[in-house]
């Protein structure tokens, strides 16, 4: 549903090419060792079932008493600070964040990068007494790998709706490969791009860091 008509056609053709049978409007009721049971009574034989019906977050935040959504994501403000526990910051899939377009950001690595950046800026800003910048909280689109030589890159508009055009085929696969290479590189160079120059740590003028630590110790006690 999040793809343009053209990208959907592309995806159907790729499934045909790869020998994938797509069953639409079919709801799964139960998964057993050797079959999948559907609500319409159909039983599909299966040697291996890969469940891909969406992401879920750990129940640890809800169990810890943080304010969470009914899916367990931590509710945060624009600076990624928990609305119920000011000493807790959340980023990535675990955070329920309203993006710049006024809609909740989906769980994705694309959003996790932005929310991580905002959380870092907020923590550094509060600890140094500096103004906290509003970094971007955008969601630009979906990128689907369809093998080494095919992919779909679907950009979305400000309303998070698929734009009419999409990038498909080898070009989209090359872009995806580049993103994966860059991700691996940044994993092995974790300090690259850290805002060291712009945000030198400085003494806190009003002792707010000490107060924050004292508050967290008091709360923990
Ligand atoms: C198969 C697959 C394909 C995906 N493809 C895409 C894609 O193409 N594009 C896209 O945008 N997104 C994609 N995603 C989603 C993307 O990976 C996530 O949205 C993103 O990684 C979220 O980042 P994160 O830092 O919030 O969580 P994660 O990257 O999941 O990191 C969470 C970390 O917390 C650790 N952790 C968990 N519980 C605890 C605990 N109790 N104590 C300590 N540590 C803990 C975990 O070990 C993990 O290292 C994909 C996800 C999957 C599973």
XYZ file of C-alpha atoms and ligand atoms in Angstrom:
274
model
C 0.000 0.000 0.000
C 2.946 2.367 0.527
C 4.095 2.053 -3.085
C 3.029 3.956 -6.190
C 1.089 2.082 -8.876
C 4.243 1.727 -10.981
C 6.321 0.389 -8.098
C 3.560 -2.110 -7.259
C 3.598 -3.367 -10.838
C 7.387 -3.640 -10.644
C 7.107 -5.666 -7.436
C 4.519 -8.045 -8.920
C 6.727 -8.640 -11.960
C 9.729 -9.308 -9.704
C 7.713 -11.841 -7.705
C 6.692 -13.590 -10.949
C 10.308 -13.636 -12.125
C 11.498 -15.066 -8.820
C 8.776 -17.749 -8.767
C 6.995 -16.274 -5.733
C 3.255 -16.927 -5.491
C 1.485 -14.030 -3.801
C -1.770 -14.732 -1.958
C -3.609 -11.466 -1.463
C -6.479 -10.764 0.947
C -5.451 -13.805 2.976
C -5.253 -13.556 6.750
C -3.064 -15.941 8.715
C -4.585 -17.338 11.880
C -1.921 -19.746 13.100
C 1.508 -21.055 12.202
C 2.302 -24.703 12.865
C 5.508 -26.657 12.341
C 4.627 -27.812 8.806
C 1.715 -25.612 7.749
C 0.142 -22.174 7.935
C -3.571 -21.951 8.748
C -5.636 -19.145 7.224
C -8.877 -17.673 8.532
C -10.776 -18.864 5.446
C -9.923 -22.468 6.434
C -7.084 -22.937 3.914
C -4.010 -24.826 5.171
C -0.750 -24.026 3.340
C 2.001 -26.651 3.573
C 5.293 -25.128 4.734
C 8.811 -26.486 5.296
C 9.927 -23.180 6.787
C 7.821 -20.150 7.695
C 9.397 -16.705 7.796
C 7.182 -14.266 9.699
C 7.506 -10.743 8.261
C 4.286 -9.090 9.403
C 5.987 -6.125 11.069
C 8.299 -5.123 13.883
C 7.654 -5.251 17.620
C 9.560 -3.568 20.431
C 10.836 -5.104 23.652
C 8.367 -4.928 26.572
C 11.181 -3.678 28.837
C 10.177 0.034 28.642
C 6.547 -0.647 29.588
C 7.649 -2.985 32.375
C 9.958 -0.238 33.686
C 7.035 2.170 34.088
C 7.795 4.536 31.192
C 4.864 6.028 29.327
C 4.493 3.928 26.206
C 2.002 3.557 23.356
C -0.220 0.492 23.144
C 2.505 -1.079 20.988
C 5.104 -0.503 23.719
C 7.007 2.375 22.061
C 8.318 5.055 24.424
C 6.426 8.347 24.106
C 8.940 11.184 23.709
C 8.825 14.913 23.028
C 10.552 16.721 20.119
C 13.935 16.274 21.845
C 13.498 12.483 22.295
C 13.053 12.947 26.041
C 10.582 10.550 27.642
C 7.416 12.468 28.563
C 7.122 10.545 31.813
C 10.812 10.215 32.817
C 12.926 13.292 31.876
C 16.211 11.453 32.459
C 15.349 8.876 29.810
C 15.877 9.473 26.099
C 14.682 7.105 23.405
C 15.618 6.849 19.726
C 15.027 4.437 16.872
C 12.326 1.790 16.774
C 11.714 1.978 20.522
C 10.629 5.644 20.385
C 7.208 6.931 19.386
C 8.208 10.110 17.574
C 6.072 12.576 15.652
C 8.085 13.640 12.618
C 8.309 17.032 10.902
C 5.299 16.099 8.733
C 3.132 15.718 11.868
C 2.917 11.923 11.536
C 4.571 9.246 13.662
C 7.885 8.133 12.149
C 7.781 4.493 11.047
C 10.208 1.963 12.485
C 13.079 2.121 10.010
C 16.804 2.679 9.911
C 16.076 5.836 7.938
C 14.146 7.307 10.913
C 16.514 5.847 13.537
C 19.375 7.963 12.159
C 17.410 11.183 12.619
C 16.066 10.357 16.082
C 19.524 9.269 17.278
C 20.949 12.586 16.078
C 18.205 14.560 17.880
C 18.622 12.601 21.133
C 22.394 13.189 21.053
C 21.942 16.920 20.398
C 19.407 17.210 23.246
C 21.557 15.356 25.785
C 24.679 17.380 24.890
C 22.645 20.616 24.903
C 21.119 19.979 28.327
C 24.418 18.885 29.885
C 26.252 21.962 28.584
C 23.460 24.472 29.114
C 23.324 25.272 25.394
C 20.288 25.772 23.186
C 18.981 22.462 21.892
C 18.727 22.501 18.102
C 15.783 20.890 16.359
C 17.498 18.455 14.030
C 15.536 17.044 11.082
C 12.930 14.362 11.793
C 12.083 13.232 8.301
C 10.931 10.112 6.598
C 11.937 10.164 2.961
C 10.890 6.794 1.614
C 11.114 3.017 1.336
C 13.864 0.996 -0.259
C 13.194 -2.645 -1.063
C 15.902 -5.081 -2.156
C 14.842 -7.601 -4.799
C 18.179 -9.359 -5.247
C 21.583 -8.113 -6.397
C 20.318 -6.542 -9.616
C 16.872 -5.269 -8.730
C 15.307 -3.042 -6.092
C 12.620 -0.412 -5.628
C 13.319 3.039 -4.194
C 10.026 4.753 -3.456
C 10.211 8.298 -2.140
C 7.250 9.689 -0.206
C 5.851 13.233 -0.037
C 5.320 15.451 3.026
C 2.105 13.548 3.782
C 4.045 10.240 3.769
C 2.210 9.209 0.584
C 4.108 7.523 -2.246
C 5.233 9.944 -4.945
C 4.118 8.986 -8.431
C 7.627 8.170 -9.642
C 9.982 5.561 -8.243
C 13.461 4.288 -9.010
C 13.577 0.608 -9.956
C 15.933 -2.040 -11.320
C 19.735 -1.912 -11.301
C 19.951 1.778 -10.386
C 17.894 1.257 -7.216
C 19.920 -1.895 -6.409
C 23.188 0.055 -6.765
C 21.904 2.812 -4.440
C 20.832 0.175 -1.883
C 24.235 -1.541 -2.115
C 25.884 1.849 -1.485
C 23.727 2.435 1.612
C 24.619 -1.017 2.975
C 28.339 -0.434 2.365
C 28.108 2.929 4.106
C 26.274 1.329 7.064
C 29.013 -1.284 7.447
C 31.661 1.424 7.247
C 29.998 3.576 9.909
C 29.659 0.514 12.166
C 33.429 0.086 12.052
C 34.015 3.862 12.438
C 31.495 4.663 15.191
C 32.893 8.095 16.061
C 32.759 9.424 12.493
C 30.649 12.587 12.310
C 30.292 13.003 16.060
C 29.632 16.684 16.742
C 32.928 17.201 18.562
C 33.819 20.568 17.084
C 30.471 22.265 17.281
C 29.642 21.130 20.825
C 32.686 21.292 23.084
C 31.714 20.091 26.532
C 31.758 23.042 28.903
C 31.134 23.463 32.649
C 27.429 23.604 33.399
C 26.621 27.161 34.537
C 23.730 26.356 36.852
C 24.693 22.865 37.971
C 21.743 21.358 36.118
C 23.727 18.175 35.336
C 24.361 17.621 39.049
C 20.677 18.248 39.706
C 19.728 15.765 36.993
C 22.009 13.095 38.475
C 20.739 13.804 42.009
C 17.156 13.579 40.724
C 17.809 10.248 39.003
C 19.479 8.850 42.145
C 16.544 10.018 44.252
C 14.062 8.499 41.760
C 16.020 5.219 41.673
C 16.067 5.104 45.480
C 15.301 -8.079 8.115
C 15.185 -6.588 8.323
C 15.335 -5.735 7.246
C 15.210 -4.373 7.411
N 15.368 -3.568 6.325
C 15.251 -2.238 6.455
C 15.419 -1.377 5.329
O 15.677 -1.820 4.218
N 15.253 -0.047 5.506
C 14.982 0.490 6.732
O 14.859 1.725 6.842
N 14.836 -0.307 7.835
C 14.967 -1.645 7.712
N 14.810 -2.453 8.814
C 14.485 -1.825 10.081
C 15.732 -1.317 10.759
O 16.688 -2.353 10.865
C 15.360 -0.825 12.152
O 14.286 0.080 12.050
C 16.553 -0.113 12.798
O 17.633 -1.011 12.919
C 16.173 0.445 14.159
O 17.312 0.903 14.833
P 17.376 0.856 16.410
O 18.705 1.394 16.777
O 16.162 1.442 16.973
O 17.272 -0.697 16.800
P 18.283 -1.930 16.508
O 19.119 -1.659 15.288
O 17.423 -3.127 16.533
O 19.229 -1.873 17.758
C 18.751 -2.197 19.061
C 19.925 -2.725 19.863
O 19.527 -2.878 21.221
C 19.997 -4.110 21.696
N 19.118 -4.500 22.800
C 17.856 -4.979 22.728
N 17.377 -5.225 23.963
C 18.344 -4.894 24.827
C 18.469 -4.938 26.249
N 17.478 -5.360 27.026
N 19.617 -4.511 26.787
C 20.640 -4.074 26.005
N 20.583 -4.019 24.671
C 19.461 -4.424 24.082
C 19.949 -5.034 20.501
O 20.841 -6.114 20.662
C 20.390 -4.094 19.373
O 21.781 -4.059 19.215
C 14.950 -3.836 8.680
C 14.817 -4.700 9.778
C 14.924 -6.055 9.605
C 14.776 -6.968 10.798
